[in-house]
Amino acid sequence: MDKRLTAATLAHARPGIARPRYTPSAHGIGIVHLGLGAFHRAHQAAYTDTALAEAGGDWRILGISMRSTETATQLADQDGLYTLLERGADGVRPRLIASLAAARALRTERAAILRQLCAPATRIISLTVTEKAYGISAQSGGLDPDLPEIAADLATPDNPATVPGLLVQTLRQRRETGAGGVTLLSCDNLPENGHVLRRVVRDFAQEAAPDLVGWIDDHVAFPATMVDRITPQTTKADLAEAQALCGLRDAAPVQCEPFSQWVLEDDFPHGRPPWEAAGAIFASRVIPYEHMKLRMLNGSHSLLAYAGHVAGLETVSACLDAPPLRACLTRHLTTVSAGLSPLLGLDYGDYAQALIARFENPSIAHATYQISMDGSQKMPPRIFAPAAEALARDTPIQTYAFATACWLRYLLGETESGTGYPLRDPKEAEIARALSGTRRAEDILSALANLPGLLPPELFAAPDWRDAVTGLLRSILSDGVIRTAERLTRP
Ligand code: CS2
């Protein structure tokens, strides 16, 4: 029987398997990462692994699971080691990653986590916690103090469960102990993620510890980043494949595509690993990259995910095999790119072609249902923002209206063949309540328009937009997603 992957067995991995080109234990922890999901391990941890091999330094990572304990336990049992399965059209390339020095769960190891968050050696606290964890108010763009978890943390700021609460507690202790400033690095798919993080952290501090705000302004950096790598959920088959390839049992492998991109604002006053050694790009303005990626890649993902899931297509590549959806994707990419400001050295047409090839990758089964989750958080930057701009410029809005109509159809919680599913959205309960028994397009829009912070009021008050969405939703409800897509893209 194969041994478990650990620091002691690493040397027994099959010859020819890519493995760390450095001695992991020789490097201390310099980064604490919140959100130990697959994406972090496919992206930032892999860049850090390469940077450690190229330039060394005390830049290993302590990974924190914010909610569950399972992943942290699995990784702790493996000394933080795991297999990254890079799946290209031509096969899979396994790589053993050692940049994660340890893994802990907030629920069970709070004291040890706080110690590392507040250690002077920790110079970066990075995050992949998903959009909803920032506690943003759709109305103000700042922290929403009325969200139950945020309100609970504000009431007991010494025992926080939310991201803003934990960060403010950390910063307070760092100031008190003289541990010094730190860089807070959001790696979530939010436009201007650095600004958003700064805003919610400052807003939380303003309520919980107002005298900390000035210290934050002087000692904490919030660089913006654009992160990209398609990372489907780990499956049982990945576990078996990782073991077959490496000859070691791994309870926590990660699968991803070969492509990856990371663009960062170079604002790290407390130091950083030389991630450029792994291909990261440091740019003075990250926003244009964020817009390109969020609107072209993520926006297309959401469009395909809602259309596909409702129509019974389980993966992104299956959606591309359906000609009407492929046509919708092409049109979406063309429309979106026409609305972007030019980005030096980048051709949006080439980017779109490359995206289509990535979505088609036959080795990757990226579930439409995985991408569908948290739509209330994902739709605003991906679809509503470019839609509002298109409306203001009097340029075509149909593709955004179609994506929106597909999402609204998804919110009914039942596929076209009658299979029910949980919406998996932080607003799931209120959406389900509002839509109970409602099946007419007009009624669906009116019911959801009454929910605070779900549909941007200005956009949905515009008659052209409302008519377009209502018309497409009506068509989807009577003829189905695919027939509607067909009609929409017919030359
Ligand atoms: C996807 C992203 O699940 C989703 O919402 O659109 O996770 C996407 O795969 C990544 O952002 C790719 O970098």
Coordinates of C-alpha atoms and ligand atoms in Angstrom, one line a residue:
M1 CA 0.0 0.0 0.0
D2 CA 1.3 3.5 -0.9
K3 CA 2.5 5.8 1.9
R4 CA 0.7 9.0 2.7
L5 CA 2.3 12.2 1.3
T6 CA 4.2 13.9 4.1
A7 CA 7.5 15.7 4.6
A8 CA 9.1 12.4 5.5
T9 CA 7.8 10.6 2.4
L10 CA 8.2 13.4 -0.2
A11 CA 11.5 12.0 -1.4
H12 CA 9.7 8.7 -2.3
A13 CA 7.5 10.3 -4.9
R14 CA 7.9 8.6 -8.3
P15 CA 10.9 9.8 -10.2
G16 CA 10.1 12.4 -12.9
I17 CA 7.3 14.0 -10.8
A18 CA 7.8 17.8 -10.5
R19 CA 8.7 18.5 -6.9
P20 CA 9.9 21.5 -4.8
R21 CA 13.4 22.6 -5.8
Y22 CA 14.2 23.9 -2.3
T23 CA 14.2 22.5 1.2
P24 CA 10.8 23.4 2.6
S25 CA 11.7 23.4 6.3
A26 CA 14.6 25.8 5.7
H27 CA 12.0 28.6 5.0
G28 CA 9.9 30.3 7.6
I29 CA 6.4 31.6 7.3
G30 CA 5.9 35.2 6.0
I31 CA 2.4 34.9 4.6
V32 CA -0.9 34.0 6.3
H33 CA -3.6 33.1 3.9
L34 CA -7.3 33.2 4.7
G35 CA -9.4 30.8 2.6
L36 CA -7.7 27.5 2.1
G37 CA -9.8 26.4 -0.9
A38 CA -8.6 24.9 -4.1
F39 CA -8.1 28.2 -5.9
H40 CA -5.5 29.4 -3.5
R41 CA -3.6 26.2 -3.8
A42 CA -3.8 26.2 -7.6
H43 CA -2.7 29.9 -7.8
Q44 CA -0.9 31.9 -5.2
A45 CA 0.6 28.9 -3.4
A46 CA 1.9 27.6 -6.8
Y47 CA 3.5 31.0 -7.6
T48 CA 5.0 31.2 -4.1
D49 CA 6.4 27.6 -4.6
T50 CA 8.2 28.7 -7.7
A51 CA 9.4 32.0 -6.1
L52 CA 10.8 30.0 -3.2
A53 CA 12.7 27.8 -5.6
E54 CA 14.1 30.7 -7.6
A55 CA 15.0 33.1 -4.8
G56 CA 14.4 31.5 -1.4
G57 CA 13.3 33.7 1.6
D58 CA 11.0 33.2 4.5
W59 CA 7.9 33.3 2.5
R60 CA 6.1 30.0 3.2
I61 CA 2.4 30.2 3.9
L62 CA 0.1 29.4 6.9
G63 CA -3.2 28.5 5.3
I64 CA -6.4 29.2 7.3
S65 CA -9.8 27.6 6.7
M66 CA -12.3 30.2 7.8
R67 CA -15.3 27.8 8.2
S68 CA -14.7 24.1 7.8
T69 CA -12.1 22.0 9.5
E70 CA -11.7 19.2 6.9
T71 CA -9.2 20.7 4.4
A72 CA -7.1 22.1 7.2
T73 CA -7.0 18.7 8.9
Q74 CA -6.1 16.9 5.7
L75 CA -3.3 19.3 4.8
A76 CA -2.0 19.4 8.4
D77 CA -1.7 15.6 8.3
Q78 CA 0.4 16.0 5.2
D79 CA 2.7 18.7 6.5
G80 CA 0.9 21.1 4.1
L81 CA 2.1 19.2 1.0
Y82 CA -0.3 18.5 -1.8
T83 CA -0.4 17.5 -5.5
L84 CA -1.4 20.0 -8.1
L85 CA -2.8 18.3 -11.2
E86 CA -2.4 20.6 -14.2
R87 CA -4.7 19.4 -16.8
G88 CA -4.0 20.4 -20.4
A89 CA -5.5 19.3 -23.6
D90 CA -2.5 16.9 -24.0
G91 CA -2.8 15.3 -20.6
V92 CA -2.1 15.9 -16.9
R93 CA 1.1 17.2 -15.3
P94 CA 1.4 16.5 -11.6
R95 CA 3.4 18.8 -9.4
L96 CA 4.1 18.6 -5.7
I97 CA 3.8 21.9 -3.9
A98 CA 5.5 22.7 -0.6
S99 CA 4.9 26.4 -0.1
L100 CA 2.2 25.7 2.5
A101 CA 4.0 25.3 5.8
A102 CA 1.0 24.6 7.9
A103 CA -2.8 24.6 7.7
R104 CA -5.2 25.5 10.5
A105 CA -9.0 25.9 11.0
L106 CA -10.3 29.1 12.6
R107 CA -13.1 27.2 14.4
T108 CA -10.6 25.0 16.4
E109 CA -7.3 26.8 16.4
R110 CA -8.0 30.5 16.9
A111 CA -5.3 31.2 19.4
A112 CA -2.5 29.7 17.2
I113 CA -3.8 31.5 14.1
L114 CA -3.9 34.9 15.9
R115 CA -0.3 34.4 17.1
Q116 CA 0.8 33.9 13.5
L117 CA -1.3 36.7 12.1
C118 CA 0.3 39.0 14.7
A119 CA 3.9 37.8 14.4
P120 CA 6.4 40.4 13.2
A121 CA 7.5 37.8 10.6
T122 CA 4.1 37.8 8.9
R123 CA 4.4 40.5 6.3
I124 CA 1.5 39.6 4.1
I125 CA -2.0 38.4 4.9
S126 CA -3.7 37.3 1.7
L127 CA -7.3 36.3 1.0
T128 CA -9.4 34.1 -1.2
V129 CA -12.6 34.1 0.8
T130 CA -15.2 34.8 -2.0
E131 CA -17.1 37.9 -2.6
K132 CA -19.7 37.4 0.1
A133 CA -17.1 37.3 2.9
Y134 CA -16.3 41.0 2.6
G135 CA -19.6 42.0 4.1
I136 CA -20.2 44.7 1.5
S137 CA -23.4 46.7 1.3
A138 CA -24.8 46.8 -2.2
Q139 CA -26.2 50.3 -1.5
S140 CA -23.1 52.0 0.1
G141 CA -20.3 49.9 -1.3
G142 CA -18.8 49.9 2.2
L143 CA -19.3 47.5 5.1
D144 CA -22.8 46.5 5.8
P145 CA -23.1 46.6 9.6
D146 CA -26.6 45.1 9.5
L147 CA -25.4 41.7 8.1
P148 CA -26.0 39.3 11.0
E149 CA -22.4 38.0 11.1
I150 CA -20.9 41.5 10.9
A151 CA -23.3 42.8 13.5
A152 CA -22.3 39.8 15.8
D153 CA -18.6 40.6 15.3
L154 CA -19.1 44.3 16.0
A155 CA -20.8 43.3 19.3
T156 CA -17.9 40.9 20.3
P157 CA -14.9 42.1 18.4
D158 CA -12.6 39.8 20.5
N159 CA -14.1 36.7 19.0
P160 CA -14.6 37.5 15.4
A161 CA -15.8 35.0 12.8
T162 CA -15.9 37.4 9.8
V163 CA -13.0 38.5 7.6
P164 CA -13.2 42.2 8.4
G165 CA -13.6 41.3 12.1
L166 CA -10.6 39.0 12.2
L167 CA -8.4 41.5 10.3
V168 CA -9.3 44.4 12.6
Q169 CA -8.6 42.3 15.6
T170 CA -5.2 41.4 14.0
L171 CA -4.3 45.0 13.2
R172 CA -5.3 46.1 16.7
Q173 CA -3.0 43.5 18.3
R174 CA -0.2 44.3 15.8
R175 CA -0.3 47.9 16.8
E176 CA -0.4 47.1 20.5
T177 CA 2.5 44.7 20.4
G178 CA 4.6 46.7 18.1
A179 CA 4.6 43.9 15.5
G180 CA 4.3 46.5 12.8
G181 CA 2.3 47.0 9.6
V182 CA 1.4 44.4 7.1
T183 CA 0.1 44.1 3.5
L184 CA -3.5 42.9 3.1
L185 CA -3.8 41.2 -0.3
S186 CA -7.2 40.4 -1.6
C187 CA -7.1 37.8 -4.3
D188 CA -10.9 37.6 -4.8
N189 CA -12.8 38.3 -8.0
L190 CA -13.9 41.8 -7.1
P191 CA -13.2 44.9 -9.1
E192 CA -10.7 47.1 -7.2
N193 CA -10.4 44.3 -4.7
G194 CA -7.6 46.2 -2.8
H195 CA -9.9 49.3 -2.4
V196 CA -12.8 47.2 -1.4
L197 CA -10.8 45.4 1.3
R198 CA -9.4 48.7 2.6
R199 CA -12.9 50.1 2.8
V200 CA -14.5 47.3 4.8
V201 CA -11.5 47.0 7.1
R202 CA -11.6 50.8 7.8
D203 CA -15.4 50.7 8.2
F204 CA -15.2 47.9 10.7
A205 CA -12.4 49.7 12.6
Q206 CA -14.3 52.9 12.6
E207 CA -17.1 51.1 14.5
A208 CA -15.0 48.8 16.7
A209 CA -11.8 50.7 17.4
P210 CA -12.0 54.2 15.8
D211 CA -8.5 55.2 17.0
L212 CA -7.0 52.4 14.9
V213 CA -8.1 54.0 11.6
G214 CA -5.2 56.4 11.4
W215 CA -2.7 53.6 12.2
I216 CA -4.2 51.5 9.4
D217 CA -3.8 54.4 7.0
D218 CA -0.1 54.7 7.9
H219 CA 0.9 51.0 8.3
V220 CA -1.3 48.8 6.1
A221 CA -1.1 48.4 2.3
F222 CA -4.0 47.1 0.2
P223 CA -2.6 46.3 -3.3
A224 CA -5.1 45.4 -6.0
T225 CA -4.7 42.2 -7.9
M226 CA -6.2 40.3 -10.8
V227 CA -6.0 36.5 -10.3
D228 CA -6.8 33.9 -12.9
R229 CA -6.7 30.1 -13.1
I230 CA -9.6 27.8 -13.8
T231 CA -9.8 25.4 -10.8
P232 CA -12.7 22.9 -10.8
Q233 CA -13.6 21.3 -7.5
T234 CA -11.5 18.3 -6.5
T235 CA -13.2 14.9 -7.2
K236 CA -12.6 11.4 -5.9
A237 CA -11.0 10.6 -9.3
D238 CA -8.4 13.3 -8.6
L239 CA -7.4 11.6 -5.4
A240 CA -6.9 8.3 -7.2
E241 CA -5.0 9.9 -10.1
A242 CA -2.7 11.9 -7.8
Q243 CA -1.8 8.6 -6.0
A244 CA -1.4 6.7 -9.2
L245 CA 1.0 9.3 -10.6
C246 CA 3.0 10.2 -7.5
G247 CA 2.9 6.8 -5.7
L248 CA 1.8 8.6 -2.5
R249 CA -1.6 9.0 -1.0
D250 CA -2.9 12.5 -1.0
A251 CA -6.2 13.5 0.6
A252 CA -6.1 17.0 -0.7
P253 CA -4.9 17.3 -4.3
V254 CA -6.1 20.1 -6.5
Q255 CA -6.9 20.1 -10.3
C256 CA -6.5 23.1 -12.5
E257 CA -5.8 24.2 -16.1
P258 CA -2.2 24.8 -17.2
F259 CA -2.9 28.6 -17.8
S260 CA -2.5 31.1 -15.0
Q261 CA -2.3 34.8 -14.7
W262 CA -1.6 37.2 -11.8
V263 CA -1.4 40.9 -12.1
L264 CA -0.6 42.9 -9.0
E265 CA -0.1 46.5 -8.0
D266 CA 3.4 46.7 -6.6
D267 CA 2.5 48.1 -3.2
F268 CA 4.2 45.9 -0.7
P269 CA 6.0 48.2 1.8
H270 CA 6.8 45.2 4.1
G271 CA 8.3 43.1 1.4
R272 CA 7.1 40.3 -0.8
P273 CA 8.2 37.1 -2.6
P274 CA 9.6 37.7 -6.1
W275 CA 6.4 36.3 -7.7
E276 CA 7.6 37.7 -11.0
A277 CA 10.0 34.8 -11.1
A278 CA 6.8 32.6 -11.5
G279 CA 5.4 34.9 -14.2
A280 CA 3.3 37.4 -12.1
I281 CA 3.0 40.8 -13.7
F282 CA 3.5 44.0 -11.5
A283 CA 1.6 46.8 -13.0
S284 CA 0.9 50.4 -11.9
R285 CA -2.8 50.0 -12.9
V286 CA -4.6 46.7 -12.3
I287 CA -8.1 47.9 -13.0
P288 CA -8.0 47.4 -16.7
Y289 CA -6.8 43.8 -16.3
E290 CA -9.5 43.3 -13.6
H291 CA -12.2 44.6 -15.9
M292 CA -11.0 42.5 -18.8
K293 CA -10.9 39.3 -16.7
L294 CA -14.0 39.8 -14.7
R295 CA -16.2 40.8 -17.6
M296 CA -14.8 38.6 -20.3
L297 CA -13.9 35.4 -18.4
N298 CA -16.1 35.5 -15.3
G299 CA -19.0 37.2 -17.1
S300 CA -19.0 34.5 -19.8
H301 CA -18.7 31.9 -17.1
S302 CA -21.8 33.2 -15.4
L303 CA -23.7 33.4 -18.6
L304 CA -22.8 29.8 -19.6
A305 CA -23.3 28.5 -16.0
Y306 CA -26.9 29.7 -15.6
A307 CA -27.9 28.9 -19.2
G308 CA -26.2 25.5 -19.0
H309 CA -27.3 24.4 -15.6
V310 CA -30.9 25.2 -16.3
A311 CA -30.7 23.4 -19.7
G312 CA -29.1 20.3 -18.1
L313 CA -25.6 20.9 -19.4
E314 CA -23.3 20.0 -16.5
T315 CA -19.9 21.5 -17.6
V316 CA -18.6 24.6 -19.4
S317 CA -17.2 22.5 -22.2
A318 CA -20.6 20.8 -22.7
C319 CA -22.1 24.3 -23.1
L320 CA -19.5 25.0 -25.8
D321 CA -20.7 21.8 -27.6
A322 CA -24.2 23.3 -27.8
P323 CA -24.0 25.6 -30.9
P324 CA -26.5 28.2 -29.7
L325 CA -24.6 28.7 -26.4
R326 CA -21.3 28.8 -28.2
A327 CA -22.7 31.5 -30.4
C328 CA -23.9 33.4 -27.3
L329 CA -20.5 33.1 -25.8
T330 CA -18.8 34.5 -28.9
R331 CA -21.2 37.4 -29.1
H332 CA -20.8 38.1 -25.4
L333 CA -17.1 38.3 -25.7
T334 CA -17.3 40.6 -28.7
T335 CA -19.8 42.9 -27.0
V336 CA -17.9 43.0 -23.8
S337 CA -14.5 43.7 -25.3
A338 CA -16.0 46.6 -27.4
G339 CA -16.8 48.3 -24.1
L340 CA -13.4 48.0 -22.5
S341 CA -10.8 50.7 -22.5
P342 CA -7.7 49.7 -24.5
L343 CA -4.9 47.9 -22.6
L344 CA -1.4 48.4 -23.9
G345 CA 0.1 45.3 -25.4
L346 CA -3.2 43.3 -25.3
D347 CA -5.5 42.4 -28.1
Y348 CA -8.9 41.6 -26.7
G349 CA -9.7 39.5 -29.8
D350 CA -6.7 37.2 -29.0
Y351 CA -7.8 37.1 -25.3
A352 CA -11.3 36.0 -26.4
Q353 CA -9.9 33.3 -28.6
A354 CA -7.7 32.0 -25.8
L355 CA -10.6 32.0 -23.4
I356 CA -12.7 29.9 -25.8
A357 CA -9.8 27.4 -26.0
R358 CA -9.5 27.3 -22.2
F359 CA -13.3 26.8 -21.8
E360 CA -13.1 23.9 -24.4
N361 CA -10.2 22.1 -22.6
P362 CA -11.3 18.5 -22.8
S363 CA -9.4 17.5 -19.7
I364 CA -11.2 19.9 -17.4
A365 CA -14.8 19.2 -16.2
H366 CA -15.7 22.6 -14.8
A367 CA -19.2 22.2 -13.4
T368 CA -21.8 24.9 -14.3
Y369 CA -23.4 24.3 -10.9
Q370 CA -20.1 25.2 -9.2
I371 CA -19.9 28.5 -11.1
S372 CA -23.6 29.2 -10.5
M373 CA -23.2 29.6 -6.7
D374 CA -23.3 33.1 -5.1
G375 CA -24.9 34.8 -8.1
S376 CA -26.2 37.7 -6.1
Q377 CA -22.6 38.6 -5.4
K378 CA -21.2 37.7 -8.9
M379 CA -23.7 39.3 -11.2
P380 CA -23.1 43.0 -10.3
P381 CA -19.4 43.2 -11.4
R382 CA -19.6 40.6 -14.1
I383 CA -22.9 41.5 -15.9
F384 CA -24.8 44.5 -14.3
A385 CA -21.8 46.9 -14.4
P386 CA -21.0 46.5 -18.1
A387 CA -24.8 46.4 -18.8
A388 CA -25.2 49.8 -17.1
E389 CA -22.3 51.2 -19.1
A390 CA -23.6 49.9 -22.4
L391 CA -27.1 51.3 -21.6
A392 CA -25.5 54.7 -20.9
R393 CA -23.5 54.6 -24.1
D394 CA -26.5 53.4 -26.1
T395 CA -24.6 50.3 -27.2
P396 CA -26.1 46.8 -27.4
I397 CA -27.4 45.3 -24.1
Q398 CA -29.0 42.1 -25.3
T399 CA -26.2 39.8 -24.3
Y400 CA -26.2 41.2 -20.7
A401 CA -30.0 40.9 -20.6
F402 CA -29.8 37.2 -21.7
A403 CA -27.2 36.4 -19.0
T404 CA -29.5 38.1 -16.5
A405 CA -32.6 36.3 -17.7
C406 CA -30.7 33.0 -17.4
W407 CA -29.8 33.8 -13.8
L408 CA -33.4 34.8 -13.0
R409 CA -34.5 31.5 -14.5
Y410 CA -31.9 29.7 -12.3
L411 CA -33.3 31.4 -9.2
L412 CA -36.5 29.3 -9.6
G413 CA -34.5 26.4 -8.3
E414 CA -35.5 23.8 -10.9
T415 CA -34.0 22.8 -14.2
E416 CA -36.0 22.6 -17.4
S417 CA -36.4 18.9 -16.9
G418 CA -37.8 19.4 -13.4
T419 CA -34.8 18.6 -11.1
G420 CA -34.7 20.8 -8.0
Y421 CA -31.5 22.2 -6.6
P422 CA -30.4 24.5 -3.8
L423 CA -29.4 28.0 -5.1
R424 CA -26.3 28.1 -3.0
D425 CA -26.5 31.9 -2.6
P426 CA -26.2 34.0 0.6
K427 CA -29.6 35.5 -0.3
E428 CA -31.1 32.1 -1.0
A429 CA -33.8 32.2 1.7
E430 CA -35.2 35.6 0.8
I431 CA -35.0 34.9 -3.0
A432 CA -36.9 31.6 -2.5
R433 CA -39.5 33.3 -0.3
A434 CA -40.0 36.1 -2.8
L435 CA -40.4 33.7 -5.7
S436 CA -42.6 31.1 -4.1
G437 CA -45.4 30.4 -6.5
T438 CA -44.2 33.1 -9.0
R439 CA -43.7 31.9 -12.6
R440 CA -44.5 34.8 -14.9
A441 CA -41.5 36.9 -16.1
E442 CA -43.0 40.2 -15.0
D443 CA -43.9 38.9 -11.6
I444 CA -40.4 37.4 -11.1
L445 CA -38.8 40.8 -11.8
S446 CA -41.2 42.7 -9.6
A447 CA -40.8 40.2 -6.7
L448 CA -37.0 40.4 -6.8
A449 CA -36.9 44.2 -7.3
N450 CA -38.4 44.4 -3.8
L451 CA -35.5 42.7 -2.2
P452 CA -33.0 45.2 -0.9
G453 CA -29.6 45.1 -2.6
L454 CA -30.3 42.3 -5.2
L455 CA -31.1 44.1 -8.4
P456 CA -29.4 47.5 -9.0
P457 CA -32.4 49.9 -8.9
E458 CA -31.2 52.4 -11.5
L459 CA -30.4 49.7 -14.1
F460 CA -33.7 47.9 -13.5
A461 CA -35.7 51.1 -13.6
A462 CA -34.5 51.7 -17.2
P463 CA -37.4 50.7 -19.5
D464 CA -35.1 49.4 -22.3
W465 CA -33.3 47.1 -19.8
R466 CA -36.4 45.9 -18.0
D467 CA -38.1 45.2 -21.3
A468 CA -35.1 43.3 -22.7
V469 CA -34.8 41.1 -19.6
T470 CA -38.5 40.5 -19.2
G471 CA -38.8 39.5 -22.9
L472 CA -35.9 37.1 -22.8
L473 CA -37.1 35.6 -19.5
R474 CA -40.6 35.1 -21.0
S475 CA -39.0 33.3 -23.9
I476 CA -36.9 31.1 -21.7
L477 CA -39.9 30.2 -19.6
S478 CA -42.0 29.2 -22.6
D479 CA -39.5 27.8 -25.1
G480 CA -36.4 27.0 -23.0
V481 CA -32.9 28.4 -22.8
I482 CA -31.5 26.8 -25.9
R483 CA -34.3 27.9 -28.3
T484 CA -34.1 31.4 -26.9
A485 CA -30.3 31.4 -27.4
E486 CA -30.8 30.2 -30.9
R487 CA -33.3 33.0 -31.8
L488 CA -31.0 35.5 -30.2
T489 CA -27.9 34.6 -32.2
R490 CA -29.6 33.7 -35.5
P491 CA -27.8 35.8 -38.2
Ligands
CS2_1 C1 -15.7 31.2 -11.9 C2 -14.3 31.5 -11.3 O1 -16.8 30.0 -10.2 C3 -16.7 31.1 -10.8 O2 -17.4 32.1 -10.5 O3 -16.0 32.2 -12.8 O4 -14.0 30.8 -10.2 C4 -13.2 31.4 -12.4 O5 -13.1 30.0 -12.8 C5 -11.9 31.9 -12.0 O6 -12.0 33.3 -11.6 C6 -10.8 31.8 -13.1 O7 -9.7 32.5 -12.7

